[in-house]
Short mmCIF file of C-alpha atoms in Angstrom, two decimals:
data_model
loop_
_atom_site.label_atom_id
_atom_site.label_comp_id
_atom_site.label_asym_id
_atom_site.label_seq_id
_atom_site.Cartn_x
_atom_site.Cartn_y
_atom_site.Cartn_z
CA UNK A 165 77.46 15.83 39.41
CA UNK A 166 77.09 12.36 40.89
CA UNK A 167 76.71 9.87 38.05
CA UNK A 168 77.53 6.14 38.21
CA UNK A 169 77.26 4.12 35.00
CA UNK A 170 77.57 0.33 34.96
CA UNK A 171 78.05 -1.97 32.00
CA UNK A 172 75.94 -4.83 33.40
CA UNK A 173 76.76 -8.51 32.92
CA UNK A 174 77.45 -8.98 36.65
CA UNK A 175 77.90 -12.69 37.41
CA UNK A 176 80.96 -13.56 39.51
CA UNK A 177 80.99 -13.21 43.30
CA UNK A 178 83.60 -10.47 43.00
CA UNK A 179 81.47 -8.57 40.45
CA UNK A 180 78.39 -8.84 42.67
CA UNK A 181 80.34 -7.50 45.66
CA UNK A 182 81.66 -4.57 43.60
CA UNK A 183 78.11 -3.80 42.42
CA UNK A 184 76.83 -3.57 46.00
CA UNK A 185 79.84 -1.56 47.18
CA UNK A 186 79.55 0.95 44.33
CA UNK A 187 75.77 1.26 44.68
CA UNK A 188 75.96 1.76 48.46
CA UNK A 189 78.74 4.33 48.08
CA UNK A 190 76.91 6.19 45.31
CA UNK A 191 73.61 6.54 47.17
CA UNK A 192 75.18 7.28 50.58
CA UNK A 193 72.79 9.48 52.59
CA UNK A 194 69.83 8.79 50.26
CA UNK A 195 66.80 7.25 52.01
CA UNK A 196 64.85 6.29 48.93
CA UNK A 197 65.91 5.88 45.29
CA UNK A 198 63.44 6.35 42.42
CA UNK A 199 63.73 3.28 40.15
CA UNK A 200 62.90 3.64 36.45
CA UNK A 201 61.95 0.20 35.06
CA UNK A 202 60.94 1.36 31.54
CA UNK A 203 63.60 -0.80 29.81
CA UNK A 204 61.64 -3.90 30.86
CA UNK A 205 58.13 -4.89 29.78
CA UNK A 206 56.77 -5.86 33.24
CA UNK A 207 57.44 -2.91 35.54
CA UNK A 208 56.08 -4.46 38.74
CA UNK A 209 58.06 -7.65 38.29
CA UNK A 210 61.24 -5.74 37.44
CA UNK A 211 60.87 -3.42 40.44
CA UNK A 212 60.37 -6.33 42.83
CA UNK A 213 63.40 -8.17 41.47
CA UNK A 214 65.57 -5.05 41.80
CA UNK A 215 64.22 -4.22 45.27
CA UNK A 216 65.35 -7.66 46.44
CA UNK A 217 68.76 -7.32 44.80
CA UNK A 218 69.34 -3.75 46.00
CA UNK A 219 68.40 -4.55 49.59
CA UNK A 220 71.90 -6.09 49.78
CA UNK A 221 73.34 -2.67 48.89
CA UNK A 222 71.24 -1.16 51.71
CA UNK A 223 69.19 0.77 49.12
CA UNK A 224 65.40 1.19 49.14
CA UNK A 225 63.89 1.49 45.66
CA UNK A 226 60.47 2.91 44.76
CA UNK A 227 59.02 2.53 41.26
CA UNK A 228 58.30 5.59 39.11
CA UNK A 229 55.51 3.62 37.38
CA UNK A 230 53.59 3.55 40.68
CA UNK A 231 53.43 7.35 40.74
CA UNK A 232 50.51 9.11 39.03
CA UNK A 233 52.84 12.02 38.16
CA UNK A 234 56.27 10.75 36.99
CA UNK A 235 57.64 14.27 36.39
CA UNK A 236 56.77 15.23 39.98
CA UNK A 237 58.35 11.96 41.17
CA UNK A 238 61.60 12.99 39.46
CA UNK A 239 61.41 16.51 40.83
CA UNK A 240 61.06 15.17 44.38
CA UNK A 241 63.50 12.24 44.10
CA UNK A 242 66.64 12.05 46.25
CA UNK A 243 68.29 9.74 43.71
CA UNK A 244 67.47 7.92 40.47
CA UNK A 245 68.39 4.41 39.31
CA UNK A 246 67.66 3.48 35.67
CA UNK A 247 67.78 -0.26 35.09
CA UNK A 248 68.75 -2.30 32.04
CA UNK A 249 66.69 -4.07 29.40
CA UNK A 250 65.82 -2.64 25.99
CA UNK A 251 67.18 0.86 25.34
CA UNK A 252 64.59 1.67 22.63
CA UNK A 253 61.76 0.88 25.05
CA UNK A 254 63.43 2.93 27.80
CA UNK A 255 64.07 5.91 25.51
CA UNK A 256 60.50 5.84 24.16
CA UNK A 257 59.02 5.91 27.66
CA UNK A 258 61.40 8.60 28.94
CA UNK A 259 60.25 10.81 26.03
CA UNK A 260 56.58 9.88 26.24
CA UNK A 261 56.51 10.65 29.97
CA UNK A 262 58.29 13.97 29.43
CA UNK A 263 61.22 12.95 31.66
CA UNK A 264 64.30 13.76 29.57
CA UNK A 265 64.48 17.40 30.60
CA UNK A 266 63.40 16.86 34.21
CA UNK A 267 65.95 14.10 34.90
CA UNK A 268 68.72 16.11 33.19
CA UNK A 269 67.90 19.16 35.30
CA UNK A 270 67.96 17.24 38.59
CA UNK A 271 71.20 15.40 37.76
CA UNK A 272 72.89 18.66 36.79
CA UNK A 273 71.75 19.96 40.20
CA UNK A 274 73.71 17.15 41.95
CA UNK A 275 71.00 14.49 42.44
CA UNK A 276 72.76 11.08 42.26
CA UNK A 277 72.02 9.12 39.06
CA UNK A 278 72.88 5.47 38.56
CA UNK A 279 72.37 3.61 35.30
CA UNK A 280 73.15 0.03 34.35
CA UNK A 281 73.32 -1.23 30.75
CA UNK A 282 70.38 0.55 28.99
CA UNK A 283 70.37 2.98 31.93
CA UNK A 284 73.99 3.84 31.04
CA UNK A 285 73.24 4.16 27.32
CA UNK A 286 70.64 6.88 27.97
CA UNK A 287 73.08 8.92 30.09
CA UNK A 288 74.91 9.97 26.89
CA UNK A 289 73.78 12.56 24.32
CA UNK A 290 72.03 9.82 22.27
CA UNK A 291 71.21 6.12 22.58
CA UNK A 292 72.89 5.47 19.23
CA UNK A 293 75.57 3.18 20.68
CA UNK A 294 73.13 0.69 22.20
CA UNK A 295 73.43 -3.03 21.39
CA UNK A 296 69.67 -3.51 21.54
CA UNK A 297 67.05 -4.38 18.95
CA UNK A 298 64.63 -1.60 17.88
CA UNK A 299 61.53 -3.45 19.15
CA UNK A 300 59.69 -0.10 19.47
CA UNK A 301 60.26 3.27 17.78
CA UNK A 302 61.12 6.14 20.18
CA UNK A 303 60.13 9.64 18.99
CA UNK A 304 63.83 10.56 19.08
CA UNK A 305 67.16 8.82 19.75
CA UNK A 306 68.33 11.79 21.85
CA UNK A 307 68.73 11.00 25.53
CA UNK A 308 69.74 12.58 28.85
CA UNK A 309 73.12 14.07 27.91
CA UNK A 310 74.34 14.04 31.52
CA UNK A 311 77.71 12.73 30.34
CA UNK A 312 79.21 14.34 27.20
CA UNK A 313 80.23 11.03 25.56
CA UNK A 314 78.45 7.88 24.38
CA UNK A 315 78.39 4.61 26.35
CA UNK A 316 78.59 1.16 24.78
CA UNK A 317 77.78 -1.29 27.59
CA UNK A 318 78.58 -5.04 27.57
CA UNK A 319 81.58 -4.16 25.40
CA UNK A 320 83.93 -6.85 24.16
CA UNK A 321 86.42 -6.81 21.33
CA UNK A 322 86.80 -9.61 18.81
CA UNK A 323 84.43 -11.92 17.07
CA UNK A 324 81.27 -13.53 18.40
CA UNK A 325 81.47 -17.31 18.79
CA UNK A 326 78.56 -19.75 18.88
CA UNK A 327 78.62 -23.03 20.82
CA UNK A 328 77.05 -26.20 19.41
CA UNK A 329 77.55 -29.04 21.90
CA UNK A 330 81.26 -28.77 22.73
CA UNK A 331 82.22 -27.08 19.47
CA UNK A 332 82.77 -23.35 19.02
CA UNK A 333 82.17 -21.81 15.58
CA UNK A 334 82.60 -18.16 14.57
CA UNK A 335 79.59 -15.94 13.85
CA UNK A 336 80.04 -13.57 10.92
CA UNK A 337 77.99 -10.55 11.99
CA UNK A 338 79.86 -7.27 12.55
CA UNK A 339 82.05 -7.13 15.66
CA UNK A 340 81.50 -4.44 18.25
CA UNK A 341 84.59 -2.66 16.93
CA UNK A 342 83.12 -2.72 13.38
CA UNK A 343 79.86 -1.25 14.68
CA UNK A 344 81.52 1.57 16.61
CA UNK A 345 83.76 2.40 13.64
CA UNK A 346 80.57 2.67 11.57
CA UNK A 347 79.07 4.93 14.26
CA UNK A 348 82.05 7.25 13.77
CA UNK A 349 81.55 7.33 10.01
CA UNK A 350 78.39 9.34 10.80
CA UNK A 351 79.02 10.89 14.24
CA UNK A 352 81.82 12.63 16.12
CA UNK A 353 81.02 12.00 19.81
CA UNK A 354 83.60 9.75 21.54
CA UNK A 355 82.38 6.38 22.84
CA UNK A 356 83.33 4.53 26.03
CA UNK A 357 83.07 0.75 25.58
CA UNK A 358 82.59 -0.58 29.12
CA UNK A 359 83.58 -4.24 29.64
CA UNK A 360 81.04 -6.31 31.55
CA UNK A 361 81.23 -5.77 35.31
CA UNK A 362 82.88 -2.31 35.03
CA UNK A 363 81.69 1.18 36.08
CA UNK A 364 82.40 4.80 35.36
CA UNK A 365 82.01 7.36 38.13
CA UNK A 366 81.46 10.82 36.62
CA UNK A 367 81.57 14.02 38.68
CA UNK A 368 80.79 16.45 35.85
CA UNK A 369 84.41 16.96 34.84
CA UNK A 370 86.33 13.78 35.54
CA UNK A 371 85.42 10.13 35.00
CA UNK A 372 86.98 7.30 37.01
CA UNK A 373 86.98 3.74 35.69
CA UNK A 374 86.25 1.04 38.28
CA UNK A 375 86.42 -2.76 38.27
CA UNK A 376 87.92 -3.58 34.88
CA UNK A 377 89.04 -2.13 31.59
CA UNK A 378 87.28 -0.01 29.01
CA UNK A 379 87.94 0.79 25.35
CA UNK A 380 87.77 4.35 24.06
CA UNK A 381 86.66 5.08 20.49
CA UNK A 382 87.43 8.46 18.94
CA UNK A 383 86.36 9.37 15.42
CA UNK A 384 89.18 8.69 12.94
CA UNK A 385 91.48 7.04 15.51
CA UNK A 386 92.29 3.48 16.54
CA UNK A 387 90.49 2.32 19.70
CA UNK A 388 92.55 2.41 22.91
CA UNK A 389 92.22 0.14 25.97
CA UNK A 390 92.42 1.62 29.47
CA UNK A 391 92.85 -0.16 32.80
CA UNK A 392 90.73 0.15 35.94
CA UNK A 393 91.37 3.42 37.86
CA UNK A 394 92.06 5.39 34.66
CA UNK A 395 90.68 8.94 34.83
CA UNK A 396 89.12 10.57 31.76
CA UNK A 397 88.05 14.07 30.82
CA UNK A 398 84.80 14.83 28.98
CA UNK A 399 86.43 14.00 25.62
CA UNK A 400 87.47 10.61 27.05
CA UNK A 401 91.11 11.63 26.98
CA UNK A 402 93.03 10.01 29.89
CA UNK A 403 94.11 12.38 32.66
CA UNK A 404 97.44 11.70 34.34
CA UNK B 107 56.54 -12.07 -6.86
CA UNK B 108 60.20 -12.95 -7.22
CA UNK B 109 61.93 -12.26 -3.91
CA UNK B 110 65.17 -13.88 -2.68
CA UNK B 111 66.34 -13.06 0.85
CA UNK B 112 69.73 -14.15 2.17
CA UNK B 113 71.00 -14.15 5.73
CA UNK B 114 74.61 -13.30 4.83
CA UNK B 115 77.64 -14.70 6.63
CA UNK B 116 78.75 -16.62 3.53
CA UNK B 117 82.22 -18.10 4.12
CA UNK B 118 82.61 -21.78 3.21
CA UNK B 119 83.19 -22.92 -0.37
CA UNK B 120 79.79 -24.65 -0.34
CA UNK B 121 78.08 -21.45 0.88
CA UNK B 122 79.80 -19.36 -1.81
CA UNK B 123 78.69 -21.83 -4.51
CA UNK B 124 75.10 -21.75 -3.23
CA UNK B 125 75.17 -17.94 -3.25
CA UNK B 126 76.21 -17.83 -6.91
CA UNK B 127 73.72 -20.54 -7.90
CA UNK B 128 70.81 -18.82 -6.16
CA UNK B 129 71.76 -15.39 -7.48
CA UNK B 130 72.14 -16.65 -11.07
CA UNK B 131 68.84 -18.52 -10.87
CA UNK B 132 67.01 -15.54 -9.35
CA UNK B 133 68.14 -13.03 -11.97
CA UNK B 134 67.81 -15.37 -14.96
CA UNK B 135 66.98 -13.33 -18.07
CA UNK B 136 67.95 -10.01 -16.42
CA UNK B 137 70.71 -8.10 -18.27
CA UNK B 138 71.46 -5.54 -15.59
CA UNK B 139 70.62 -5.45 -11.87
CA UNK B 140 70.24 -2.17 -9.97
CA UNK B 141 72.45 -2.37 -6.86
CA UNK B 142 71.47 -0.36 -3.78
CA UNK B 143 74.60 0.21 -1.63
CA UNK B 144 72.98 2.50 0.98
CA UNK B 145 73.75 0.12 3.90
CA UNK B 146 77.45 0.93 3.44
CA UNK B 147 79.17 4.29 3.91
CA UNK B 148 81.30 4.23 0.73
CA UNK B 149 78.92 3.52 -2.16
CA UNK B 150 81.54 3.41 -4.94
CA UNK B 151 83.79 1.01 -3.04
CA UNK B 152 80.86 -1.21 -2.11
CA UNK B 153 79.54 -1.31 -5.69
CA UNK B 154 82.94 -2.26 -7.06
CA UNK B 155 83.41 -5.02 -4.51
CA UNK B 156 79.96 -6.46 -5.28
CA UNK B 157 80.43 -6.11 -9.05
CA UNK B 158 83.55 -8.29 -8.77
CA UNK B 159 81.82 -10.84 -6.55
CA UNK B 160 78.63 -10.95 -8.65
CA UNK B 161 80.51 -11.43 -11.92
CA UNK B 162 80.92 -15.05 -10.75
CA UNK B 163 77.11 -15.33 -10.68
CA UNK B 164 77.04 -13.95 -14.23
CA UNK B 165 75.27 -10.81 -12.99
CA UNK B 166 76.02 -7.23 -14.04
CA UNK B 167 75.38 -4.67 -11.29
CA UNK B 168 74.88 -0.91 -11.76
CA UNK B 169 74.82 1.44 -8.76
CA UNK B 170 71.70 3.46 -7.94
CA UNK B 171 73.93 6.15 -6.39
CA UNK B 172 75.38 6.86 -9.86
CA UNK B 173 71.94 7.83 -11.16
CA UNK B 174 70.77 11.46 -10.86
CA UNK B 175 67.20 10.22 -10.42
CA UNK B 176 67.04 7.16 -8.14
CA UNK B 177 63.23 6.85 -8.37
CA UNK B 178 63.47 6.71 -12.16
CA UNK B 179 66.31 4.15 -11.86
CA UNK B 180 63.97 1.92 -9.82
CA UNK B 181 61.09 2.44 -12.25
CA UNK B 182 63.30 1.35 -15.15
CA UNK B 183 65.20 -1.47 -13.38
CA UNK B 184 64.94 -5.08 -14.54
CA UNK B 185 65.98 -6.33 -11.09
CA UNK B 186 67.11 -4.92 -7.73
CA UNK B 187 69.80 -6.16 -5.32
CA UNK B 188 69.99 -4.55 -1.87
CA UNK B 189 73.27 -5.30 -0.12
CA UNK B 190 74.11 -5.66 3.57
CA UNK B 191 75.74 -3.30 6.06
CA UNK B 192 73.86 -1.11 8.52
CA UNK B 193 70.06 -1.39 8.33
CA UNK B 194 69.45 2.05 9.93
CA UNK B 195 71.61 3.71 7.28
CA UNK B 196 69.88 1.74 4.51
CA UNK B 197 66.38 2.54 5.81
CA UNK B 198 67.21 6.23 6.22
CA UNK B 199 68.43 6.51 2.63
CA UNK B 200 65.53 4.49 1.19
CA UNK B 201 63.14 6.95 2.88
CA UNK B 202 65.15 10.07 2.09
CA UNK B 203 65.37 9.14 -1.59
CA UNK B 204 61.64 8.38 -1.72
CA UNK B 205 62.23 4.75 -2.74
CA UNK B 206 60.05 2.75 -0.34
CA UNK B 207 56.88 3.03 -2.39
CA UNK B 208 58.58 2.78 -5.80
CA UNK B 209 60.52 -0.40 -4.96
CA UNK B 210 57.43 -1.97 -3.35
CA UNK B 211 55.36 -1.22 -6.46
CA UNK B 212 57.92 -2.74 -8.85
CA UNK B 213 58.43 -5.88 -6.73
CA UNK B 214 54.67 -6.40 -6.47
CA UNK B 215 54.64 -6.16 -10.28
CA UNK B 216 57.06 -9.13 -10.53
CA UNK B 217 60.44 -7.39 -10.77
CA UNK B 218 63.03 -9.69 -9.11
CA UNK B 219 64.29 -8.42 -5.74
CA UNK B 220 67.27 -9.85 -3.90
CA UNK B 221 68.35 -8.75 -0.44
CA UNK B 222 71.19 -9.95 1.76
CA UNK B 223 71.44 -9.23 5.50
CA UNK B 224 70.27 -5.57 5.86
CA UNK B 225 68.72 -5.96 2.37
CA UNK B 226 66.63 -8.84 3.79
CA UNK B 227 65.66 -6.90 6.91
CA UNK B 228 64.11 -4.10 4.84
CA UNK B 229 61.98 -6.58 2.84
CA UNK B 230 59.69 -7.02 5.87
CA UNK B 231 57.03 -4.60 7.14
CA UNK B 232 59.59 -2.93 9.45
CA UNK B 233 63.33 -3.07 10.17
CA UNK B 234 62.62 -3.70 13.85
CA UNK B 235 64.28 -7.14 13.89
CA UNK B 236 67.66 -5.92 12.70
CA UNK B 237 70.81 -6.76 14.68
CA UNK B 238 72.43 -3.44 13.80
CA UNK B 239 73.40 -0.38 15.82
CA UNK B 240 71.30 2.81 15.33
CA UNK B 241 74.26 4.85 14.02
CA UNK B 242 71.80 7.17 12.22
CA UNK B 243 68.11 7.92 12.84
CA UNK B 244 65.79 7.00 9.94
CA UNK B 245 62.56 9.06 9.67
CA UNK B 246 60.61 5.81 10.19
CA UNK B 247 61.38 2.15 10.93
CA UNK B 248 58.79 1.04 8.34
CA UNK B 249 60.29 -0.66 5.31
CA UNK B 250 59.32 -2.31 2.01
CA UNK B 251 56.70 -4.81 3.22
CA UNK B 252 57.23 -7.07 0.20
CA UNK B 253 57.15 -10.09 2.51
CA UNK B 254 54.45 -10.13 5.23
CA UNK B 255 56.80 -11.26 8.02
CA UNK B 256 59.96 -9.95 9.68
CA UNK B 257 63.45 -11.23 8.91
CA UNK B 258 66.21 -11.68 11.48
CA UNK B 259 69.40 -12.35 9.49
CA UNK B 260 72.60 -13.91 10.90
CA UNK B 261 70.36 -15.80 13.32
CA UNK B 262 71.83 -18.17 15.89
CA UNK B 263 70.35 -19.56 19.07
CA UNK B 264 72.21 -19.73 22.36
CA UNK B 265 74.65 -17.50 24.11
CA UNK B 266 77.39 -15.35 22.65
CA UNK B 267 80.92 -16.48 23.53
CA UNK B 268 84.08 -14.38 23.53
CA UNK B 269 87.54 -15.75 22.80
CA UNK B 270 90.61 -14.55 24.72
CA UNK B 271 93.68 -16.42 23.46
CA UNK B 272 92.52 -20.05 23.50
CA UNK B 273 89.88 -19.54 26.18
CA UNK B 274 86.17 -19.07 25.54
CA UNK B 275 84.10 -17.12 28.07
CA UNK B 276 80.36 -16.38 27.95
CA UNK B 277 79.03 -12.90 27.18
CA UNK B 278 76.01 -11.85 29.24
CA UNK B 279 74.09 -9.64 26.82
CA UNK B 280 70.64 -10.80 25.70
CA UNK B 281 70.61 -13.80 23.33
CA UNK B 282 68.91 -13.52 19.95
CA UNK B 283 66.02 -15.56 21.36
CA UNK B 284 65.66 -13.08 24.27
CA UNK B 285 65.62 -10.16 21.82
CA UNK B 286 62.98 -11.69 19.55
CA UNK B 287 60.82 -12.64 22.55
CA UNK B 288 61.05 -8.97 23.60
CA UNK B 289 60.06 -7.95 20.05
CA UNK B 290 56.89 -10.04 20.47
CA UNK B 291 56.07 -8.36 23.79
CA UNK B 292 55.35 -5.27 21.67
CA UNK B 293 54.57 -6.58 18.17
CA UNK B 294 52.57 -9.40 16.57
CA UNK B 295 54.27 -9.98 13.19
CA UNK B 296 55.99 -13.39 12.94
CA UNK B 297 59.79 -13.41 12.52
CA UNK B 298 61.96 -15.71 10.41
CA UNK B 299 65.42 -16.15 11.96
CA UNK B 300 67.65 -17.12 9.02
CA UNK B 301 70.85 -19.00 9.93
CA UNK B 302 73.99 -17.71 8.24
CA UNK B 303 74.33 -18.97 4.66
CA UNK B 304 70.58 -19.65 4.21
CA UNK B 305 67.97 -18.11 1.85
CA UNK B 306 64.24 -17.75 1.54
CA UNK B 307 62.68 -17.70 -1.92
CA UNK B 308 59.27 -15.97 -1.75
CA UNK B 309 56.78 -16.02 -4.64
CA UNK B 310 54.09 -13.88 -3.00
CA UNK B 311 52.28 -16.77 -1.36
CA UNK B 312 54.82 -19.47 -0.54
CA UNK B 313 58.33 -19.25 0.90
CA UNK B 314 60.95 -21.95 0.32
CA UNK B 315 63.91 -22.31 2.67
CA UNK B 316 67.24 -23.04 0.98
CA UNK B 317 70.69 -24.03 2.23
CA UNK B 318 70.18 -24.52 5.96
CA UNK B 319 67.71 -24.21 8.80
CA UNK B 320 65.67 -21.29 10.06
CA UNK B 321 63.86 -20.57 13.32
CA UNK B 322 60.30 -19.22 13.33
CA UNK B 323 59.12 -16.90 16.11
CA UNK B 324 55.39 -16.38 16.64
CA UNK B 325 54.02 -14.08 19.34
CA UNK B 326 53.19 -16.05 22.51
CA UNK B 327 54.65 -19.34 21.23
CA UNK B 328 57.93 -21.20 21.60
CA UNK B 329 60.31 -20.79 18.63
CA UNK B 330 60.38 -23.70 16.15
CA UNK B 331 63.30 -24.85 13.98
CA UNK B 332 62.71 -25.84 10.34
CA UNK B 333 65.04 -27.66 7.96
CA UNK B 334 66.15 -26.63 4.48
CA UNK B 335 63.42 -27.14 1.82
CA UNK B 336 60.60 -26.32 4.30
CA UNK B 337 57.79 -24.32 2.67
CA UNK B 338 56.02 -21.54 4.61
CA UNK B 339 52.88 -19.49 4.10
CA UNK B 340 52.71 -15.74 4.78
CA UNK B 341 52.20 -16.36 8.52
CA UNK B 342 55.36 -18.52 8.54
CA UNK B 343 53.29 -21.64 9.14
CA UNK B 344 54.92 -24.68 7.45
CA UNK B 345 53.09 -26.02 4.40
CA UNK B 346 53.10 -29.80 3.85
#
């Protein structure tokens, strides 16, 4: 398989360069990539913005929402890119357009898939490790299951801080680590917490971490931090 | 109606005192309050912790999970307190135990209801303005609808900051304001963003803000900030 999952939160010059390098490498030999903008509310606007950004990667995007038959668009696509936004919205529209099974089938048959943020969340068995607000109700939280673990994008450890003027004060909501521990009180699937600006390349058996560190959460165990270039198996156990 | 909704995030001495004052005032004349610990994973532990904390308010809590018939426990309760934790877990168990309608009926018949954090989220028509992770899938996102607006607890405006050692760096996930604007791209119900440590008293027609400010979000309008002691109607419009 050819799966590339990004955390999002790309801001520095170095992060932007890595984004374009990874995207170009991932879609090498693909003339046209099918873009799925369902995580945003305004599909035309989102497509245009991403077309401009992806031109720098040498990638041509076409919008699935401009096709009268989205399932056929997936069946005929040379590559798929699922953008970020709200994961509940994205998951609802993937289900309502009947795309879960068709995307899964194509990706398992070696079509390149790239997801960023919400687009990485839906690559796992469920979207249950999203950070997003449930602004709509999808018919199911089950997603593409093209990687056998869960993704938590925009991961960071520690407390949230608020800034008022020049003063920082702590926020007392649950930390990301609290939330993922709670996830494992009810679920067994391991979770990869991807720091902002990082990627996982997944070939169907081995995952390779690119651009920064990631934190692995296993049910009943302490989280572990892994550096860029770490390789993982499908249980998120590091491979030497 | 006698509804008291808290944001949570109570830490300072002043905030703790306000919590006990508001709780004592709200449950005046009530011998025993039915505590609903469903937002936590360990109901016995959670009950015990809250029994100890609430003793300082002069309140005696009994756990709904210790009753063989939770619907009957609600029907016979003199007051209900719904604690914080994970709103998806809480909503799932309220539905699965058939409690949505029975709690709503009792609260509409003047039984005092107090909710904190997740317990405030479920007081609105839906839990769709929670900050929590969907660690379980409730059968529906609809909730008690004992207040006609949505609650966003632990509200803060502005960006999230991370702390590494002594250095603060910005996090690039959506802000709370982004998330609530996205909510209003798909929903019309107004949202009350309660700052940590604040409360709303709701009598069925008028809401009174206590202990700090709150931010009101209306579909298609800019958010507005309101000081402690502001009164609101059911559309979250300030009352002079």
